PDB file of C-alpha atoms in Angstrom:
ATOM      1  CA  MET D   1     -22.179   6.352   6.277  1.00 51.00           C
ATOM      2  CA  GLU D   2     -23.594   2.881   5.625  1.00 67.00           C
ATOM      3  CA  THR D   3     -22.244   0.141   7.908  1.00 88.00           C
ATOM      4  CA  PHE D   4     -21.310  -3.259   6.465  1.00 95.00           C
ATOM      5  CA  ASP D   5     -21.002  -6.496   8.403  1.00 95.00           C
ATOM      6  CA  LEU D   6     -17.642  -8.157   9.004  1.00 97.00           C
ATOM      7  CA  SER D   7     -17.994 -10.792   6.290  1.00 97.00           C
ATOM      8  CA  ARG D   8     -18.568  -8.124   3.627  1.00 97.00           C
ATOM      9  CA  ARG D   9     -15.689  -6.028   4.928  1.00 97.00           C
ATOM     10  CA  LEU D  10     -13.355  -9.024   4.800  1.00 98.00           C
ATOM     11  CA  ALA D  11     -14.495  -9.825   1.275  1.00 98.00           C
ATOM     12  CA  ALA D  12     -13.774  -6.224   0.252  1.00 98.00           C
ATOM     13  CA  GLU D  13     -10.283  -6.392   1.775  1.00 98.00           C
ATOM     14  CA  ALA D  14      -9.511  -9.675   0.006  1.00 98.00           C
ATOM     15  CA  LEU D  15     -10.937  -8.453  -3.292  1.00 98.00           C
ATOM     16  CA  GLY D  16      -9.145  -5.119  -3.167  1.00 98.00           C
ATOM     17  CA  THR D  17      -5.785  -6.632  -2.261  1.00 98.00           C
ATOM     18  CA  GLY D  18      -6.227  -9.296  -4.916  1.00 98.00           C
ATOM     19  CA  ILE D  19      -6.973  -6.809  -7.679  1.00 98.00           C
ATOM     20  CA  LEU D  20      -4.088  -4.621  -6.523  1.00 98.00           C
ATOM     21  CA  VAL D  21      -1.624  -7.527  -6.680  1.00 98.00           C
ATOM     22  CA  ALA D  22      -3.010  -8.746 -10.004  1.00 98.00           C
ATOM     23  CA  THR D  23      -2.393  -5.250 -11.349  1.00 98.00           C
ATOM     24  CA  VAL D  24       1.155  -5.057 -10.003  1.00 98.00           C
ATOM     25  CA  VAL D  25       2.134  -8.538 -11.198  1.00 98.00           C
ATOM     26  CA  GLY D  26       0.164  -8.499 -14.444  1.00 98.00           C
ATOM     27  CA  SER D  27       1.408  -5.103 -15.583  1.00 98.00           C
ATOM     28  CA  GLY D  28       4.958  -6.228 -14.789  1.00 97.00           C
ATOM     29  CA  ILE D  29       4.554  -9.337 -16.927  1.00 98.00           C
ATOM     30  CA  MET D  30       3.074  -7.301 -19.758  1.00 98.00           C
ATOM     31  CA  ALA D  31       5.878  -4.734 -19.512  1.00 97.00           C
ATOM     32  CA  GLU D  32       8.564  -7.417 -19.730  1.00 95.00           C
ATOM     33  CA  ALA D  33       6.850  -8.889 -22.780  1.00 96.00           C
ATOM     34  CA  LEU D  34       6.679  -5.563 -24.596  1.00 96.00           C
ATOM     35  CA  THR D  35      10.054  -3.961 -23.863  1.00 96.00           C
ATOM     36  CA  LYS D  36      13.591  -4.714 -22.759  1.00 95.00           C
ATOM     37  CA  ASP D  37      14.017  -1.148 -21.487  1.00 97.00           C
ATOM     38  CA  ILE D  38      13.929  -1.481 -17.681  1.00 95.00           C
ATOM     39  CA  ALA D  39      13.014   2.168 -17.120  1.00 96.00           C
ATOM     40  CA  LEU D  40      10.086   1.907 -19.526  1.00 97.00           C
ATOM     41  CA  ALA D  41       9.031  -1.386 -17.945  1.00 97.00           C
ATOM     42  CA  LEU D  42       9.016   0.242 -14.519  1.00 97.00           C
ATOM     43  CA  LEU D  43       6.880   3.088 -15.852  1.00 97.00           C
ATOM     44  CA  CYS D  44       4.477   0.522 -17.335  1.00 97.00           C
ATOM     45  CA  ASN D  45       4.300  -1.097 -13.897  1.00 97.00           C
ATOM     46  CA  THR D  46       3.918   2.187 -12.024  1.00 98.00           C
ATOM     47  CA  LEU D  47       1.021   3.846 -13.824  1.00 98.00           C
ATOM     48  CA  PRO D  48      -1.473   0.949 -13.596  1.00 98.00           C
ATOM     49  CA  THR D  49      -0.648   0.490  -9.907  1.00 98.00           C
ATOM     50  CA  GLY D  50      -1.313   4.121  -9.037  1.00 98.00           C
ATOM     51  CA  ALA D  51      -4.461   4.155 -11.163  1.00 98.00           C
ATOM     52  CA  ILE D  52      -5.952   0.988  -9.665  1.00 98.00           C
ATOM     53  CA  LEU D  53      -5.375   2.284  -6.146  1.00 98.00           C
ATOM     54  CA  VAL D  54      -7.552   5.303  -6.887  1.00 98.00           C
ATOM     55  CA  VAL D  55     -10.301   3.031  -8.201  1.00 98.00           C
ATOM     56  CA  LEU D  56     -10.115   0.447  -5.412  1.00 98.00           C
ATOM     57  CA  ILE D  57     -10.036   2.950  -2.554  1.00 98.00           C
ATOM     58  CA  SER D  58     -12.923   4.895  -4.096  1.00 98.00           C
ATOM     59  CA  VAL D  59     -15.235   1.915  -4.588  1.00 98.00           C
ATOM     60  CA  LEU D  60     -14.275  -0.353  -1.674  1.00 98.00           C
ATOM     61  CA  GLY D  61     -13.319   2.265   0.913  1.00 96.00           C
ATOM     62  CA  PRO D  62     -16.937   2.827   1.985  1.00 96.00           C
ATOM     63  CA  ILE D  63     -17.237  -0.913   2.707  1.00 97.00           C
ATOM     64  CA  SER D  64     -14.065  -1.861   4.583  1.00 97.00           C
ATOM     65  CA  GLY D  65     -11.962   1.280   4.808  1.00 96.00           C
ATOM     66  CA  ALA D  66      -9.831   0.020   1.891  1.00 97.00           C
ATOM     67  CA  HIS D  67      -6.765  -0.884   3.941  1.00 98.00           C
ATOM     68  CA  PHE D  68      -5.456  -3.602   1.596  1.00 98.00           C
ATOM     69  CA  ASN D  69      -2.331  -3.531   3.746  1.00 98.00           C
ATOM     70  CA  PRO D  70      -1.551  -5.110   7.149  1.00 98.00           C
ATOM     71  CA  ALA D  71       0.546  -2.093   8.142  1.00 98.00           C
ATOM     72  CA  VAL D  72      -2.436   0.209   7.573  1.00 98.00           C
ATOM     73  CA  THR D  73      -4.710  -2.157   9.473  1.00 98.00           C
ATOM     74  CA  LEU D  74      -2.315  -2.191  12.438  1.00 97.00           C
ATOM     75  CA  VAL D  75      -2.258   1.599  12.443  1.00 97.00           C
ATOM     76  CA  PHE D  76      -6.048   1.821  12.705  1.00 96.00           C
ATOM     77  CA  THR D  77      -6.084  -0.897  15.337  1.00 96.00           C
ATOM     78  CA  GLY D  78      -3.578   1.152  17.352  1.00 94.00           C
ATOM     79  CA  LYS D  79      -5.897   4.137  16.960  1.00 92.00           C
ATOM     80  CA  ARG D  80      -8.696   1.945  18.400  1.00 92.00           C
ATOM     81  CA  GLU D  81     -10.764   2.300  15.263  1.00 93.00           C
ATOM     82  CA  LEU D  82     -10.673  -1.454  14.526  1.00 95.00           C
ATOM     83  CA  PRO D  83     -10.866  -4.211  17.179  1.00 96.00           C
ATOM     84  CA  ALA D  84      -7.838  -6.496  17.397  1.00 96.00           C
ATOM     85  CA  HIS D  85      -9.762  -9.648  16.504  1.00 96.00           C
ATOM     86  CA  GLU D  86     -11.174  -7.970  13.394  1.00 97.00           C
ATOM     87  CA  ALA D  87      -7.731  -6.661  12.510  1.00 97.00           C
ATOM     88  CA  ALA D  88      -6.340 -10.201  12.562  1.00 98.00           C
ATOM     89  CA  LEU D  89      -9.068 -11.277  10.147  1.00 98.00           C
ATOM     90  CA  TYR D  90      -8.380  -8.234   7.938  1.00 98.00           C
ATOM     91  CA  VAL D  91      -4.713  -9.231   7.691  1.00 98.00           C
ATOM     92  CA  MET D  92      -5.563 -12.831   6.808  1.00 98.00           C
ATOM     93  CA  ALA D  93      -8.020 -11.635   4.159  1.00 98.00           C
ATOM     94  CA  GLN D  94      -5.416  -9.289   2.701  1.00 98.00           C
ATOM     95  CA  ILE D  95      -2.760 -12.013   2.499  1.00 98.00           C
ATOM     96  CA  ALA D  96      -5.185 -14.529   0.996  1.00 98.00           C
ATOM     97  CA  GLY D  97      -6.444 -11.956  -1.497  1.00 98.00           C
ATOM     98  CA  GLY D  98      -2.909 -11.000  -2.473  1.00 98.00           C
ATOM     99  CA  ILE D  99      -1.956 -14.614  -3.145  1.00 98.00           C
ATOM    100  CA  ALA D 100      -5.104 -15.054  -5.225  1.00 98.00           C
ATOM    101  CA  GLY D 101      -4.132 -11.912  -7.155  1.00 98.00           C
ATOM    102  CA  THR D 102      -0.745 -13.379  -8.069  1.00 98.00           C
ATOM    103  CA  MET D 103      -2.408 -16.601  -9.186  1.00 98.00           C
ATOM    104  CA  ALA D 104      -4.938 -14.677 -11.280  1.00 98.00           C
ATOM    105  CA  ALA D 105      -2.164 -12.723 -13.015  1.00 98.00           C
ATOM    106  CA  HIS D 106      -0.314 -15.974 -13.754  1.00 98.00           C
ATOM    107  CA  LEU D 107      -3.461 -17.535 -15.193  1.00 98.00           C
ATOM    108  CA  MET D 108      -3.996 -14.564 -17.501  1.00 98.00           C
ATOM    109  CA  PHE D 109      -0.465 -14.904 -18.898  1.00 98.00           C
ATOM    110  CA  ALA D 110      -0.342 -18.721 -19.033  1.00 97.00           C
ATOM    111  CA  LEU D 111       2.231 -19.058 -16.235  1.00 98.00           C
ATOM    112  CA  PRO D 112       2.334 -21.594 -13.378  1.00 97.00           C
ATOM    113  CA  LEU D 113      -0.091 -20.645 -10.600  1.00 97.00           C
ATOM    114  CA  ILE D 114       2.785 -20.370  -8.109  1.00 97.00           C
ATOM    115  CA  ASP D 115       6.365 -19.676  -9.165  1.00 97.00           C
ATOM    116  CA  PHE D 116       8.621 -18.613  -6.291  1.00 98.00           C
ATOM    117  CA  SER D 117      10.683 -15.564  -7.136  1.00 98.00           C
ATOM    118  CA  THR D 118      14.458 -15.629  -7.481  1.00 97.00           C
ATOM    119  CA  LYS D 119      14.790 -11.825  -7.681  1.00 96.00           C
ATOM    120  CA  THR D 120      17.116 -10.580  -4.937  1.00 96.00           C
ATOM    121  CA  ARG D 121      15.870  -7.538  -3.025  1.00 97.00           C
ATOM    122  CA  THR D 122      17.851  -7.177   0.172  1.00 96.00           C
ATOM    123  CA  GLY D 123      20.375  -5.032   2.022  1.00 97.00           C
ATOM    124  CA  GLY D 124      20.365  -1.857   4.088  1.00 97.00           C
ATOM    125  CA  PRO D 125      19.444   0.593   1.299  1.00 97.00           C
ATOM    126  CA  GLN D 126      16.482  -1.575   0.231  1.00 97.00           C
ATOM    127  CA  TRP D 127      15.251  -1.943   3.803  1.00 98.00           C
ATOM    128  CA  PHE D 128      15.604   1.776   4.469  1.00 98.00           C
ATOM    129  CA  ALA D 129      13.751   2.490   1.232  1.00 98.00           C
ATOM    130  CA  GLU D 130      10.870   0.284   2.379  1.00 98.00           C
ATOM    131  CA  ALA D 131      10.756   2.048   5.739  1.00 98.00           C
ATOM    132  CA  VAL D 132      10.615   5.402   3.936  1.00 98.00           C
ATOM    133  CA  ALA D 133       7.901   4.115   1.580  1.00 98.00           C
ATOM    134  CA  ALA D 134       5.693   2.896   4.432  1.00 98.00           C
ATOM    135  CA  PHE D 135       6.386   6.035   6.490  1.00 98.00           C
ATOM    136  CA  GLY D 136       5.240   8.231   3.628  1.00 98.00           C
ATOM    137  CA  LEU D 137       2.188   6.112   2.937  1.00 98.00           C
ATOM    138  CA  ILE D 138       0.968   6.283   6.533  1.00 98.00           C
ATOM    139  CA  THR D 139       1.565  10.025   6.820  1.00 98.00           C
ATOM    140  CA  THR D 140      -0.286  10.541   3.530  1.00 98.00           C
ATOM    141  CA  ILE D 141      -3.271   8.502   4.720  1.00 98.00           C
ATOM    142  CA  LEU D 142      -3.534  10.053   8.176  1.00 97.00           C
ATOM    143  CA  ALA D 143      -3.032  13.639   7.067  1.00 97.00           C
ATOM    144  CA  GLY D 144      -5.323  13.049   4.085  1.00 97.00           C
ATOM    145  CA  ILE D 145      -8.115  11.748   6.324  1.00 96.00           C
ATOM    146  CA  ARG D 146      -7.704  14.796   8.554  1.00 95.00           C
ATOM    147  CA  PHE D 147      -7.599  17.506   5.890  1.00 96.00           C
ATOM    148  CA  GLN D 148      -8.693  16.085   2.513  1.00 95.00           C
ATOM    149  CA  ARG D 149     -10.787  13.000   3.211  1.00 95.00           C
ATOM    150  CA  ALA D 150     -12.518  12.998  -0.181  1.00 96.00           C
ATOM    151  CA  ALA D 151      -9.151  13.147  -1.923  1.00 97.00           C
ATOM    152  CA  VAL D 152      -7.570  10.175  -0.090  1.00 97.00           C
ATOM    153  CA  PRO D 153      -7.916   7.771  -3.062  1.00 98.00           C
ATOM    154  CA  TRP D 154      -6.026  10.197  -5.269  1.00 98.00           C
ATOM    155  CA  LEU D 155      -3.493  11.057  -2.590  1.00 98.00           C
ATOM    156  CA  VAL D 156      -2.598   7.394  -2.015  1.00 98.00           C
ATOM    157  CA  GLY D 157      -2.520   6.576  -5.722  1.00 98.00           C
ATOM    158  CA  LEU D 158      -0.297   9.553  -6.488  1.00 98.00           C
ATOM    159  CA  TYR D 159       1.972   8.861  -3.517  1.00 98.00           C
ATOM    160  CA  ILE D 160       2.588   5.261  -4.585  1.00 98.00           C
ATOM    161  CA  THR D 161       3.140   6.387  -8.183  1.00 98.00           C
ATOM    162  CA  ALA D 162       5.847   8.772  -6.982  1.00 98.00           C
ATOM    163  CA  ALA D 163       7.329   6.347  -4.467  1.00 98.00           C
ATOM    164  CA  TYR D 164       7.866   3.725  -7.178  1.00 98.00           C
ATOM    165  CA  TRP D 165      10.496   6.105  -8.532  1.00 98.00           C
ATOM    166  CA  PHE D 166      12.071   7.812  -5.528  1.00 97.00           C
ATOM    167  CA  THR D 167      12.628   4.669  -3.434  1.00 98.00           C
ATOM    168  CA  ALA D 168      15.333   2.105  -4.197  1.00 97.00           C
ATOM    169  CA  SER D 169      12.886  -0.721  -3.451  1.00 96.00           C
ATOM    170  CA  THR D 170      10.159   0.574  -5.819  1.00 95.00           C
ATOM    171  CA  SER D 171       7.885   1.042  -2.809  1.00 95.00           C
ATOM    172  CA  PHE D 172       6.212  -2.225  -1.855  1.00 95.00           C
ATOM    173  CA  ALA D 173       5.097  -0.515   1.412  1.00 97.00           C
ATOM    174  CA  ASN D 174       2.750  -3.433   2.087  1.00 98.00           C
ATOM    175  CA  PRO D 175       3.502  -6.782   3.803  1.00 98.00           C
ATOM    176  CA  ALA D 176       0.581  -8.589   2.129  1.00 98.00           C
ATOM    177  CA  VAL D 177       1.663  -7.426  -1.310  1.00 98.00           C
ATOM    178  CA  ALA D 178       5.260  -8.389  -0.544  1.00 98.00           C
ATOM    179  CA  ILE D 179       4.175 -11.923   0.376  1.00 98.00           C
ATOM    180  CA  ALA D 180       2.117 -12.209  -2.809  1.00 98.00           C
ATOM    181  CA  ARG D 181       5.004 -10.923  -4.925  1.00 98.00           C
ATOM    182  CA  SER D 182       7.294 -13.619  -3.546  1.00 98.00           C
ATOM    183  CA  LEU D 183       5.150 -16.142  -5.423  1.00 98.00           C
ATOM    184  CA  THR D 184       5.885 -14.742  -8.896  1.00 98.00           C
ATOM    185  CA  ASN D 185       9.213 -15.117 -10.678  1.00 98.00           C
ATOM    186  CA  THR D 186       8.493 -12.134 -12.901  1.00 97.00           C
ATOM    187  CA  PHE D 187       9.282  -8.409 -13.028  1.00 97.00           C
ATOM    188  CA  ALA D 188       7.496  -7.661  -9.735  1.00 97.00           C
ATOM    189  CA  GLY D 189       8.932 -10.581  -7.762  1.00 98.00           C
ATOM    190  CA  ILE D 190      10.930 -10.739  -4.544  1.00 98.00           C
ATOM    191  CA  ARG D 191      12.735 -13.783  -3.145  1.00 98.00           C
ATOM    192  CA  PRO D 192      10.877 -15.365  -0.215  1.00 98.00           C
ATOM    193  CA  LEU D 193      14.194 -15.220   1.644  1.00 98.00           C
ATOM    194  CA  ASP D 194      14.106 -11.425   1.453  1.00 97.00           C
ATOM    195  CA  LEU D 195      10.586 -11.041   2.842  1.00 98.00           C
ATOM    196  CA  PRO D 196      11.440 -10.722   6.581  1.00 97.00           C
ATOM    197  CA  GLY D 197      13.680  -7.698   6.044  1.00 97.00           C
ATOM    198  CA  PHE D 198      11.104  -5.984   3.839  1.00 98.00           C
ATOM    199  CA  ILE D 199       8.190  -6.644   6.170  1.00 98.00           C
ATOM    200  CA  LEU D 200      10.074  -5.531   9.280  1.00 98.00           C
ATOM    201  CA  ALA D 201      11.177  -2.339   7.518  1.00 98.00           C
ATOM    202  CA  GLU D 202       7.604  -1.615   6.401  1.00 98.00           C
ATOM    203  CA  LEU D 203       6.232  -2.043   9.909  1.00 98.00           C
ATOM    204  CA  CYS D 204       8.974   0.149  11.385  1.00 98.00           C
ATOM    205  CA  GLY D 205       8.305   2.854   8.800  1.00 98.00           C
ATOM    206  CA  ALA D 206       4.572   2.714   9.472  1.00 98.00           C
ATOM    207  CA  PHE D 207       5.153   3.014  13.235  1.00 97.00           C
ATOM    208  CA  ALA D 208       7.411   6.024  12.710  1.00 98.00           C
ATOM    209  CA  GLY D 209       4.744   7.612  10.517  1.00 97.00           C
ATOM    210  CA  VAL D 210       2.123   7.179  13.232  1.00 97.00           C
ATOM    211  CA  LEU D 211       4.378   8.719  15.875  1.00 96.00           C
ATOM    212  CA  LEU D 212       5.028  11.758  13.689  1.00 97.00           C
ATOM    213  CA  MET D 213       1.353  12.243  12.867  1.00 96.00           C
ATOM    214  CA  ILE D 214       0.326  11.979  16.532  1.00 94.00           C
ATOM    215  CA  TRP D 215       2.575  14.945  17.253  1.00 95.00           C
ATOM    216  CA  LEU D 216       2.138  16.863  13.999  1.00 95.00           C
ATOM    217  CA  LEU D 217      -1.643  16.714  13.832  1.00 93.00           C
ATOM    218  CA  GLY D 218      -2.199  16.883  17.575  1.00 86.00           C
ATOM    219  CA  ARG D 219      -5.121  18.946  18.794  1.00 69.00           C
ATOM    220  CA  PRO D 220      -5.981  21.939  16.571  1.00 59.00           C
ATOM    221  CA  GLN D 221      -5.166  25.336  18.035  1.00 59.00           C
ATOM    222  CA  ALA D 222      -7.868  27.943  18.460  1.00 52.00           C
ATOM    223  CA  ARG D 223      -6.091  30.151  15.936  1.00 53.00           C
ATOM    224  CA  GLY D 224      -3.764  28.838  13.218  1.00 51.00           C
ATOM    225  CA  PRO D 225      -1.179  30.707  11.142  1.00 53.00           C
ATOM    226  CA  VAL D 226      -2.286  34.079   9.828  1.00 49.00           C
ATOM    227  CA  PRO D 227      -3.336  33.748   6.148  1.00 50.00           C
ATOM    228  CA  ILE D 228      -1.110  35.626   3.706  1.00 51.00           C
ATOM    229  CA  ALA D 229      -4.081  37.752   2.607  1.00 47.00           C
ATOM    230  CA  GLU D 230      -4.448  39.115   6.143  1.00 46.00           C
ATOM    231  CA  THR D 231      -0.789  40.083   6.451  1.00 43.00           C
ATOM    232  CA  THR D 232      -1.016  42.317   3.395  1.00 44.00           C
ATOM    233  CA  THR D 233      -4.020  44.368   4.462  1.00 42.00           C
TER     234      THR D 233
END
């Protein structure tokens, strides 16, 4: 695999996170403009987000690993696949890119560049939902890399598409995206006051996902389960 220098990897992380946030925020603005049906608006927000993740991970993954998420970056730093000083720069690039993505979405829809959200997203169920969302995302990534590496873009995109609907928080699962979404008072927004609870829950969920995968994946056995075909012969 081709190796890219740090500056290009950071640019890819900022670009990917920015496009992701622009998609989340922009599709939310468009949905609110086109319908008053909240369920339909959420669907209009969900499908572009899942789709853009497939694209971004496919085209930018070979450059930077396509983390686009501080929780994911911390996981790979813990696995000693990314040095700590580079991880810190990844996180800064992701946050900066996410903020730029919100601003880009606002520019496209003639809104103020920064408009702090007033949408309340807090409380135990929301925090637990974010922990579940991040837990599932990390397990999907780690198991996908182990067993279906080529399918990871689709696995992540499909997981987030599903998690939008089965989590009470609509699955932010990403501290950088959460920060960026606090700067838009639109469909996708979250009050800045609610950020600490969301971010802490996401990091806890990611940590739990890593612990499970360390045990679940472990070291492969010499002989796995007997295939069904063999048990019938």
